Coordinates of C-alpha atoms in Angstrom, one line a residue:
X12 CA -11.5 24.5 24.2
X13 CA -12.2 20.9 23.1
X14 CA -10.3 18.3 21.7
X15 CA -12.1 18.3 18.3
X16 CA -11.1 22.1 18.4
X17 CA -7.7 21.7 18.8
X18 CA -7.5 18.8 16.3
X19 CA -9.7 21.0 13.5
X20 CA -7.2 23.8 14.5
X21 CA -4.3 21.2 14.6
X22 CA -5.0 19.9 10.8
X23 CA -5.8 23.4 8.9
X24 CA -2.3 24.1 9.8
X25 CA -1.2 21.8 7.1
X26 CA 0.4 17.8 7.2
X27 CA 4.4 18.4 7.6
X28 CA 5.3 18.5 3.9
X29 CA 1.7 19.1 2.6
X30 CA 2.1 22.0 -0.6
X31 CA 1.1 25.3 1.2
X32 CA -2.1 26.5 -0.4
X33 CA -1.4 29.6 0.3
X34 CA 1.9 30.2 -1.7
X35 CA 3.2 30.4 -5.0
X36 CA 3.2 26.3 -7.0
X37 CA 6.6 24.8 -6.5
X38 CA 7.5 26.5 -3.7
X39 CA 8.0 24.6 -0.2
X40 CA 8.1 25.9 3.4
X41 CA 11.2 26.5 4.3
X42 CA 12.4 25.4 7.7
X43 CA 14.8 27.2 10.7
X44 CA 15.2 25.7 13.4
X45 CA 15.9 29.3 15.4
X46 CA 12.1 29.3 14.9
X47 CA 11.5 26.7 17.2
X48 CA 13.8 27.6 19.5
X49 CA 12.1 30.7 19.4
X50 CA 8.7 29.5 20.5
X51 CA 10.5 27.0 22.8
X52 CA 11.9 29.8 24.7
X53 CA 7.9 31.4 25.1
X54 CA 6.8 27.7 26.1
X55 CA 9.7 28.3 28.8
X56 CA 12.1 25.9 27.4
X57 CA 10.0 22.9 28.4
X58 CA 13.0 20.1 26.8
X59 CA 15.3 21.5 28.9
X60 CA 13.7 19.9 31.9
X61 CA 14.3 16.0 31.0
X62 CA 17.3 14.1 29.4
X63 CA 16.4 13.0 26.0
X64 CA 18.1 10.3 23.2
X65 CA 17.2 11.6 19.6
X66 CA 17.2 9.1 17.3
X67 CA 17.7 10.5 12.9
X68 CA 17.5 7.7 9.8
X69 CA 15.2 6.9 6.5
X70 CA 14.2 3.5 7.6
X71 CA 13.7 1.6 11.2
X72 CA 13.8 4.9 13.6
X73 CA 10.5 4.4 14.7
X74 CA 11.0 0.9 15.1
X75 CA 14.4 1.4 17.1
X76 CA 12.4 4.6 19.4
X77 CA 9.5 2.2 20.2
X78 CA 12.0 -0.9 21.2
X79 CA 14.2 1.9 23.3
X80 CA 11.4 3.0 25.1
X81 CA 9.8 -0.2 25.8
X82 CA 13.2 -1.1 27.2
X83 CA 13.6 2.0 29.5
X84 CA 9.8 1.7 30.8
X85 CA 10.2 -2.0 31.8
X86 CA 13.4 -0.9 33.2
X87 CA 11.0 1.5 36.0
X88 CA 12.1 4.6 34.2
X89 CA 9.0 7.4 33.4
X90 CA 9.8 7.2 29.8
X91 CA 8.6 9.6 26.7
X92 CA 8.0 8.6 23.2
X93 CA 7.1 10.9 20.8
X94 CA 7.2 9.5 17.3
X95 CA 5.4 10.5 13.7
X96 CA 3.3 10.2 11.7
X97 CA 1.0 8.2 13.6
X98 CA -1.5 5.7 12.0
X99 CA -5.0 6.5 13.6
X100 CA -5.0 9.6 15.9
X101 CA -2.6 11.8 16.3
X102 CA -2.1 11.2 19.9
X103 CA 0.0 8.6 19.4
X104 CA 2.7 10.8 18.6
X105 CA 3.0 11.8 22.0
X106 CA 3.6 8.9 24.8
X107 CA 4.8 8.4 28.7
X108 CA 5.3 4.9 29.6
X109 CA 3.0 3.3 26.8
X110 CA -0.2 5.9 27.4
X111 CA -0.8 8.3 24.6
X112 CA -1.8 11.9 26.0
X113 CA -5.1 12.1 26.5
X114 CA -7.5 13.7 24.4
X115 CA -8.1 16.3 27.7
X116 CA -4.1 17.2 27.5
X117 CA -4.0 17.2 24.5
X118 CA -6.5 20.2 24.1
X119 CA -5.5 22.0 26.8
X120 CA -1.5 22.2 25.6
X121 CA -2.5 22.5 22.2
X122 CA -4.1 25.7 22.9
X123 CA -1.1 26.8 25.2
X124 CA 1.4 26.7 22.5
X125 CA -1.0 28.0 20.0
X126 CA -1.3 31.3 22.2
X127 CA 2.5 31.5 22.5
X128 CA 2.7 31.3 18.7
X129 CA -0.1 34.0 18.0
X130 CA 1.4 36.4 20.5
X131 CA 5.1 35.8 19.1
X132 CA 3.4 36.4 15.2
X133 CA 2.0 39.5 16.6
X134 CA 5.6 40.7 17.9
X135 CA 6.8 39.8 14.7
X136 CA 9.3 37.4 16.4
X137 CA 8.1 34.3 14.1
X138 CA 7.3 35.3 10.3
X139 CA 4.8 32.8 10.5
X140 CA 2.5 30.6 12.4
X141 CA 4.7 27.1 13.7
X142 CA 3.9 24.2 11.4
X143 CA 2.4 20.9 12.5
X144 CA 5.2 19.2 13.3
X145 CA 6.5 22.5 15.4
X146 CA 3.6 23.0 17.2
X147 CA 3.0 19.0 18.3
X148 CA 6.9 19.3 18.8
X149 CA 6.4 22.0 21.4
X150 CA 3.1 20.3 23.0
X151 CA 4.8 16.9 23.3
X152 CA 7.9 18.8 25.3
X153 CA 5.4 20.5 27.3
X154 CA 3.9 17.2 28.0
X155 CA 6.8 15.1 28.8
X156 CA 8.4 18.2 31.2
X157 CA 6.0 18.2 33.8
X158 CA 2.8 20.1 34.3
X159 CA 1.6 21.9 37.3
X160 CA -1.9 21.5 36.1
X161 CA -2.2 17.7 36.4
X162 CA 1.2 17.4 39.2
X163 CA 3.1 15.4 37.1
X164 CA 6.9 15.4 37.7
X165 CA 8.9 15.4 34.6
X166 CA 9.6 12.1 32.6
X167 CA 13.0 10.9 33.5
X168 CA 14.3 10.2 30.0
X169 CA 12.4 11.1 26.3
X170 CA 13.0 9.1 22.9
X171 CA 12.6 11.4 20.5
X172 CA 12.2 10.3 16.4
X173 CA 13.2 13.3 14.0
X174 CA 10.4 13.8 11.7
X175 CA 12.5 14.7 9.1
X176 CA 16.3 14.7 8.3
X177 CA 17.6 16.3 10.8
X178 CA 19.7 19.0 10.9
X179 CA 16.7 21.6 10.9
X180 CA 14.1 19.0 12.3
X181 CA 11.8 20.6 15.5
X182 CA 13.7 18.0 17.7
X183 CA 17.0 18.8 17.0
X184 CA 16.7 22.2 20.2
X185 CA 17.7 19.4 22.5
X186 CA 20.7 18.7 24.4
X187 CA 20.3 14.5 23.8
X188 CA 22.4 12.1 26.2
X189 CA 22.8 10.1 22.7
X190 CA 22.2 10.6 19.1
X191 CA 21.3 7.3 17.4
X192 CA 21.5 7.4 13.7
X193 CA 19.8 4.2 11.9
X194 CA 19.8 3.2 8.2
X195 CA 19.7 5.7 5.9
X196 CA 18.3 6.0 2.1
X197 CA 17.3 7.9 -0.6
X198 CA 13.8 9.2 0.4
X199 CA 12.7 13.5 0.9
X200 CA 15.2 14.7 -1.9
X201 CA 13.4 17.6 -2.7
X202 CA 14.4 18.9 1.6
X203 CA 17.4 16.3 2.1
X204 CA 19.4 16.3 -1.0
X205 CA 19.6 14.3 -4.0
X206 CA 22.6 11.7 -3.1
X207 CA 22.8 9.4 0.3
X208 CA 26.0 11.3 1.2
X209 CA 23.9 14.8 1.0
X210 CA 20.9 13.1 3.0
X211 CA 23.3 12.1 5.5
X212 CA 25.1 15.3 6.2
X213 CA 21.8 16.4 7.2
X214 CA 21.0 13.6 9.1
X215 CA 24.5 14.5 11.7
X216 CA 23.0 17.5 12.3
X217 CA 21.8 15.6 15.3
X218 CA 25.1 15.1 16.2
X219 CA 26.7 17.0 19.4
X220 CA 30.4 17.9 19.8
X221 CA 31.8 15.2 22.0
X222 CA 28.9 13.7 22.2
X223 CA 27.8 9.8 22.1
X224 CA 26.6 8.4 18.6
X225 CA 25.5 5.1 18.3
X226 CA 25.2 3.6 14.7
X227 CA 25.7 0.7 12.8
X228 CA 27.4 0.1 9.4
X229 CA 25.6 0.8 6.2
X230 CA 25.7 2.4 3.1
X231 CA 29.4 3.4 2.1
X232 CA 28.3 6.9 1.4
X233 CA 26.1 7.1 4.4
X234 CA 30.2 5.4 6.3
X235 CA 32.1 8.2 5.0
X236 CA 29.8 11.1 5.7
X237 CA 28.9 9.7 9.3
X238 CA 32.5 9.2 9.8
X239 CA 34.0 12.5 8.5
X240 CA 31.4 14.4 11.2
X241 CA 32.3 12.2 14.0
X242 CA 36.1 12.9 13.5
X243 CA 34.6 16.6 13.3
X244 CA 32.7 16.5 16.0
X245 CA 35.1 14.3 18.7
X246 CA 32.1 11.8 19.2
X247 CA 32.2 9.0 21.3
X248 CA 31.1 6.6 18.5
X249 CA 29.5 3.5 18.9
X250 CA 28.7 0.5 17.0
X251 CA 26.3 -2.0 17.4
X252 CA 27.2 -4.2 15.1
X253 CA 28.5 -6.9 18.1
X254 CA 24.3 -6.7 18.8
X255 CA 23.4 -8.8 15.2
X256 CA 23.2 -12.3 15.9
X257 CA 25.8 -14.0 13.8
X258 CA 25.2 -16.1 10.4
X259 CA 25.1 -19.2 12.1
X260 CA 22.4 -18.0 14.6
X261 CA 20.6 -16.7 11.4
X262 CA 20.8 -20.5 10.0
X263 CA 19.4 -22.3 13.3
X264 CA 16.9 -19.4 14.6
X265 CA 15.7 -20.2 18.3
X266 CA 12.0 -21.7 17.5
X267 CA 9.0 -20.0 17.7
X268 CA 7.2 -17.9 15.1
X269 CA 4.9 -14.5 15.7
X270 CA 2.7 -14.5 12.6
X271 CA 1.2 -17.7 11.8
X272 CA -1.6 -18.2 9.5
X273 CA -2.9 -20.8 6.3
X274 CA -0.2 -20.3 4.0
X275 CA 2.0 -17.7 6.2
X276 CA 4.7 -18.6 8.9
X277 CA 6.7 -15.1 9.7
X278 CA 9.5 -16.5 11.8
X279 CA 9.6 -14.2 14.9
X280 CA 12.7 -12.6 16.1
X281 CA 14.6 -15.1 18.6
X282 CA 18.2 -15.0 19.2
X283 CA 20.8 -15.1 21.8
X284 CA 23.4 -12.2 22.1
X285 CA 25.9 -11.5 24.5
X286 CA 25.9 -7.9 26.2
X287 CA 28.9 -7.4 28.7
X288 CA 29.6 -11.0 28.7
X289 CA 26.2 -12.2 29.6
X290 CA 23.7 -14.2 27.2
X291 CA 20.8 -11.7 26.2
X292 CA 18.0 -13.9 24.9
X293 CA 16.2 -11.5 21.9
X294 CA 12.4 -12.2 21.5
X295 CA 10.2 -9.7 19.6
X296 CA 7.1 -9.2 17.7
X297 CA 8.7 -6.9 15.5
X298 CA 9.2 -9.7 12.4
X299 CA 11.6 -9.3 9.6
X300 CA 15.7 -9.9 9.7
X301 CA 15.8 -6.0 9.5
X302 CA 14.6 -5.5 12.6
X303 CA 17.3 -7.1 14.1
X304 CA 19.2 -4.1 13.0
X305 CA 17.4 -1.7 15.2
X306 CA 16.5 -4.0 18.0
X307 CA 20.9 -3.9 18.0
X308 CA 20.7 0.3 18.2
X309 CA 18.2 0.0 20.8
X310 CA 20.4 -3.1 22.8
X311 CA 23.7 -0.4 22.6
X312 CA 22.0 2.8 23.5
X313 CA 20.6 1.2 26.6
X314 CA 23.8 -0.2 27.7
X315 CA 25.4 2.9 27.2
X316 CA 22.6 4.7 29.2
X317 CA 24.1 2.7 31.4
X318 CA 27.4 3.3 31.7
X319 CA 28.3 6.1 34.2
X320 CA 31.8 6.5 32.2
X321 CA 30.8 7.5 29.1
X322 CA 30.6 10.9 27.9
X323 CA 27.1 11.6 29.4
X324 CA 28.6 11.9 33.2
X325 CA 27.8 16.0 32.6
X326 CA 24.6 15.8 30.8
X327 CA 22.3 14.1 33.6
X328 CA 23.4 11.1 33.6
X329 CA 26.1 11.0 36.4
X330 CA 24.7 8.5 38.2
X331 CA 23.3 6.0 35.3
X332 CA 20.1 4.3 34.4
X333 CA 19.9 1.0 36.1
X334 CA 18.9 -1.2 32.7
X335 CA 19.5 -4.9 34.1
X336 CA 19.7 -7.6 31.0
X337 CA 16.4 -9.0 32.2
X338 CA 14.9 -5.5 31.5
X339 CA 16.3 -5.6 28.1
X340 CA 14.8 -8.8 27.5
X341 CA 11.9 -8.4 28.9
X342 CA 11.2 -4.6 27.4
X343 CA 11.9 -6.2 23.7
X344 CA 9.7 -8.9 24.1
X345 CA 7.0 -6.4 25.2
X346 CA 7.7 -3.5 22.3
X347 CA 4.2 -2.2 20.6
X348 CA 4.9 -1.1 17.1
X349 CA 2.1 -1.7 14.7
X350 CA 1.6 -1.7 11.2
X351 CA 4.7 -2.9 10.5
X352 CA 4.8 -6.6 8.9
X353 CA 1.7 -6.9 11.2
X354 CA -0.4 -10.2 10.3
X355 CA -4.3 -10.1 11.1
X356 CA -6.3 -13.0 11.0
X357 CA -9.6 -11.7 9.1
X358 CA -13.1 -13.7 9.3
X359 CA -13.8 -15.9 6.4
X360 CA -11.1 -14.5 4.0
X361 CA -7.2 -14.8 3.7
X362 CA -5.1 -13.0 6.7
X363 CA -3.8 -9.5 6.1
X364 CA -0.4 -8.7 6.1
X365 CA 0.1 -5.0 6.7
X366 CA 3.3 -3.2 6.4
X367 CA 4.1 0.7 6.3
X368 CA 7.1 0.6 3.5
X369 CA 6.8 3.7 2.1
X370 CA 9.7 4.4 0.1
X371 CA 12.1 2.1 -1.8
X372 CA 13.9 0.9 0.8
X373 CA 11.2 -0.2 2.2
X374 CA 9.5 -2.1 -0.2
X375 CA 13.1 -3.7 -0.7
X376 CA 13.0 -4.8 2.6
X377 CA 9.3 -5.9 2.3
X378 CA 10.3 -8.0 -0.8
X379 CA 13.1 -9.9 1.3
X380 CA 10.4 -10.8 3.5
X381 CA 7.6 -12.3 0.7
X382 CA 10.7 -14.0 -0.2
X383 CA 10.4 -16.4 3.0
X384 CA 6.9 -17.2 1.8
X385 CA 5.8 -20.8 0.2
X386 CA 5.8 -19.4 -4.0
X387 CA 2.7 -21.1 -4.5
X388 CA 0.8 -19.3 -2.0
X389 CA -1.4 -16.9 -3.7
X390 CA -1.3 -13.2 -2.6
X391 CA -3.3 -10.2 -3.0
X392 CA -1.1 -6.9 -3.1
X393 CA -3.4 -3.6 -2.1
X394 CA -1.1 -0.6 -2.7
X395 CA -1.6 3.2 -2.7
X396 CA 1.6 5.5 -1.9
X397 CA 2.5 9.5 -1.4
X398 CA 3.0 11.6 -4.6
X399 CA 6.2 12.8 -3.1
X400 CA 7.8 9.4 -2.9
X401 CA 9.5 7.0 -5.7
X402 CA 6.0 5.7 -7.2
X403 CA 7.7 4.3 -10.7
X404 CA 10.5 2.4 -8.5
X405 CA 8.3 1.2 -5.7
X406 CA 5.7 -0.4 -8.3
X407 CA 9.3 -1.8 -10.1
X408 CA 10.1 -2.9 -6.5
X409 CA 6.5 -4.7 -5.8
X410 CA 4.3 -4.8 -8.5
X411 CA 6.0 -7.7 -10.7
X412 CA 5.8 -10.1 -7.2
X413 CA 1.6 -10.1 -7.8
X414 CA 2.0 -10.2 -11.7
X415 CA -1.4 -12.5 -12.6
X416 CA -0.5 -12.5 -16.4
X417 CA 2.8 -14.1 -15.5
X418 CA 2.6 -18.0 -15.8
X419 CA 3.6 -18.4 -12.3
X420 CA 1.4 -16.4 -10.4
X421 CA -2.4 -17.1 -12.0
X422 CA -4.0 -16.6 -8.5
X423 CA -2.5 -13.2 -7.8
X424 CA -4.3 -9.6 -7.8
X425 CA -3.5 -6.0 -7.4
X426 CA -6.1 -3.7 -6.5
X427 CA -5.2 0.0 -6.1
X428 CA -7.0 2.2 -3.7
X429 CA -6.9 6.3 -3.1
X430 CA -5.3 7.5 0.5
X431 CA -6.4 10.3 1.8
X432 CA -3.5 13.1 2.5
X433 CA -3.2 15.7 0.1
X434 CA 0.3 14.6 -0.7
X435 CA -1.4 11.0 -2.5
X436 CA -0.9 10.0 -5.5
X437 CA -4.0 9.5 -7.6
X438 CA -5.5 7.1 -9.2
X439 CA -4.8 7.9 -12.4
X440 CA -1.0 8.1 -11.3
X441 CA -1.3 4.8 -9.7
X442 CA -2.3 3.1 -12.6
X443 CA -0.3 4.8 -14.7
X444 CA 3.0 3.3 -12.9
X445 CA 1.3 -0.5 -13.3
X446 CA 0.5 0.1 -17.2
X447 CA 4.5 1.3 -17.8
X448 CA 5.4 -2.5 -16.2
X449 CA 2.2 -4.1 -18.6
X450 CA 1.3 -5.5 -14.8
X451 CA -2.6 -5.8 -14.8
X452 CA -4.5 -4.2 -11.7
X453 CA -8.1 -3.6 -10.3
X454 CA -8.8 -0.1 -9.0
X455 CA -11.0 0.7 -6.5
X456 CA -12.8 3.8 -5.6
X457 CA -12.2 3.4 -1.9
X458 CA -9.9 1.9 0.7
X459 CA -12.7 -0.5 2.0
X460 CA -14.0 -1.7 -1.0
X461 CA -10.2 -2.7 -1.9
X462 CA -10.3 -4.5 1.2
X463 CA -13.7 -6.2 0.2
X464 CA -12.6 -7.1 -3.5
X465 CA -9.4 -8.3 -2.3
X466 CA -11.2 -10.3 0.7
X467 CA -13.1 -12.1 -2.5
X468 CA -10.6 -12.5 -4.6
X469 CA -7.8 -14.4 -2.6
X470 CA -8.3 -18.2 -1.6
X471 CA -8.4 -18.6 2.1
X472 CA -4.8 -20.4 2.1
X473 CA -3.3 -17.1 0.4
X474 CA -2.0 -13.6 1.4
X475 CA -3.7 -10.4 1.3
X476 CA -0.8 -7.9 1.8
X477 CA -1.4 -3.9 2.2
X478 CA 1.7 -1.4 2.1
X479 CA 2.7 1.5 0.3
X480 CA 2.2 4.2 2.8
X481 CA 2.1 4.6 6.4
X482 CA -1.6 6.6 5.7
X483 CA -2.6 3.8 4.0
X484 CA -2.3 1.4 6.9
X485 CA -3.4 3.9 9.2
X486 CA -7.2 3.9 7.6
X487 CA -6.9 0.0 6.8
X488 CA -6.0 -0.9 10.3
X489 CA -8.9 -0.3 11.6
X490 CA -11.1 -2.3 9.6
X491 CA -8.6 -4.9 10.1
X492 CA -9.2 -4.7 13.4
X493 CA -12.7 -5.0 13.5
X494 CA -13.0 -8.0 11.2
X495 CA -10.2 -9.8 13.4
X496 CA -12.8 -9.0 16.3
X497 CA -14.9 -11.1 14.3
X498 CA -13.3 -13.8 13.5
X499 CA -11.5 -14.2 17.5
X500 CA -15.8 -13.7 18.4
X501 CA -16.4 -16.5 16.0
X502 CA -14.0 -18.6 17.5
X503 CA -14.5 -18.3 21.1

């Protein structure tokens, strides 16, 4: 069977939280994780076959996953990524060492765990077909253990991101060396809960007894609850809070800047930290202070994966991974995680700043951020978001910043574009959450021409900034793309 098969056959499952046309409105899927274990065990138990670090949060555990594995692969280990949602094809969600799968695994394992499934419906051991994220859950693990087809041995360590919560998340049927849990929010109440301490209870569900957690401090709720399951659980807990640079690093930054562009200058992520008493010099692309929270998680999970004395002697990890400073070094510097605070140089227009914030949080975050930007630099905000998420507080969050009727900002637009997942909101919603804030805004009946109008619109020393949703920037980024191919072909 093809690739184009097995994506068709992929997608009419359903997106992970898309409504289920098929049952009664209001009603959601509910999820048990005994299910996947289930068609695990048909698949032959393929995460059983490679040491794993599972990594559960709202915000930055894709970010902390990619740095991670970037770390461990410059390091000489065979490492797995498997991350979600992706932004243009849905191999990305499945790496070793930096290479997505390729389209001809892809197919072929697609269709191996889809035959498990059928035969296991027909049994009646499963109530139901796997969802999405089950089914690319059991291909990736089929993936990353080793296949006789192709002769490839399995990886030596996986970093795996929960796709959602945690607790009952596909991931959470293996045995991790350590759980990583990064900042955590308000976002999927309707499955999580409706307070930051509920969200977080299901969050530990990733944690093991005596196991290794590494974590940093945040939220008190988000304190309490992690604390009260590691004193449950007997975890070795670790913080990697000694991994921030301090304030005065934050006043005198090392020089050097990632996104530089008329009008924009995103300082880039340079710092010295100390990891067992040695200078560690930080230098990513990842831009934003934030970062340097999960660039910390990634820093203390290597150097525990690392350290042979830890409570991961029994769990294949007797001997340690050898993760040298310079590996740590050099695998930051060489992380790939786009579409977040990603700056594109377009041809003839203002740059694009691109960013995935999709929930509150985020666009918190993303507002720190414009913050560090000259005020009389004129911007262009492009914004479409999920149905599902905050729409009336993320518009309060971002809106007001590109406000033209306000005396201050005279050269600023918004233009508001449709997405397309069935979970977006529409148009009419959209525009709806801009006339409640009396914020004027241009809307557009696709993504491109909302590229095109804001291209027109925004003087070439300004800012044309595109966030809201991670499907957003997954259909702008390639335009982006093509029109930065322009402008380098203009130049050279």
């Amino acid at each position: 069977m093809s690739y184009v098969a097995a994506v068709d056959h992929l997608y009419a499952r359903g997106l992970e939280l898309a409504p289920d046309p098929t049952a009664p409105v209001g009603t959601r899927r509910k999820f048990d994780l005994e299910h996947m274990r289930i068609l695990s065990r048909a698949l032959g138990d393929p995460q059983k076959n490679f040491p794993s670090v599972l990594i559960a949060g709202t915000n930055g555990k894709g970010s902390t996953a990619a740095t991670l594995a970037s770390i461990l692969t410059t390091a000489g280990y065979r490492t797995a990524l498997y991350t979600s949602p992706h932004l243009s094809r849905v191999n990305e969600r499945i790496q070793i060492s930096g290479e997505s799968i390729s389209d001809e695994d892809f197919a072929r394992l697609y269709f191996q765990v889809d035959s498990a499934a059928e035969h296991l419906v027909a049994a009646g051991e499963l109530p139901q077909p796997p969802s999405f994220f089950e089914t690319l859950t059991g291909l990736a693990f089929l993936h990353f253990s080793g296949d006789a087809y192709t002769g490839s041995a399995p990886v030596d360590i996986a970093v795996l991101e929960v796709g959602l919560g945690g607790r009952l998340d596909a991931t959470n049927i293996v045995d991790p060396l350590i759980s990583i849990l990064t900042d955590i929010s308000l976002d999927h109440q309707d499955y999580l809960g409706d307070t930051i301490t509920e969200i977080t209870r299901e969050k530990t569900g990733i944690l093991r007894p005596q196991g290794t957690l590494v974590t940093l401090p945040q939220h008190p709720e988000a304190n309490q609850a992690i604390g009260e399951a590691a004193a449950m659980l007997d975890l070795h807990a670790i913080s990697a809070a000694n991994y921030i640079p301090t304030a005065e690093k934050l006043l005198h930054p090392e020089p050097g800047t990632t996104g530089t562009a008329p009008g924009v200058n995103l300082p880039r992520n340079r710092y010295t930290i100390s990891v067992d008493g040695q200078a560690l010099h930080v230098d990513s692309p990842l831009m934003g202070q934030h970062q340097q929270r999960n660039i910390a998680l990634a820093v203390a999970a290597a150097e525990e994966l690392r350290n042979c004395k830890g409570y991961n002697r029994d769990k294949s990890n007797s001997k340690s991974y050898e993760i040298p400073n310079a590996a740590i070094e050099d695998g930051i510097r060489k992380t790939l995680w786009p579409g977040r605070l990603e700056l594109v140089s377009l041809s003839g227009s203002a740059p694009l700043l691109m960013d995935v914030a999709h929930n509150p949080a985020g666009a918190w975050t993303l507002r720190a951020v414009l913050a560090q930007l000259p005020e009389e630099t004129p911007r262009t905000l492009l914004f479409s978001c999920l149905r599902d998420k905050d729409l009336r507080e993320m518009s309060q969050i971002l809106l007001p910043l590109f406000d033209r009727s306000s005396p201050d900002r005279p050269k600023d637009h918004i233009f508001l574009a449709p997405i397309n997942s069935p979970r977006a909101a529409s148009l009419e919603e959209l525009s709806e959450a801009a006339e409640a804030l009396e914020i004027p805004v241009e809307v557009s009946p696709t993504l491109a021409e909302a590229l095109a109008q804001a291209r027109a619109v925004t003087p070439l020393d300004g800012l044309i900034l595109a966030t809201g949703s991670v499907y957003l920037i997954g259909e702008l980024r390639p335009l982006a793309l093509n029109l930065s191919t322009e402008e380098e072909t203009r130049r050279a």
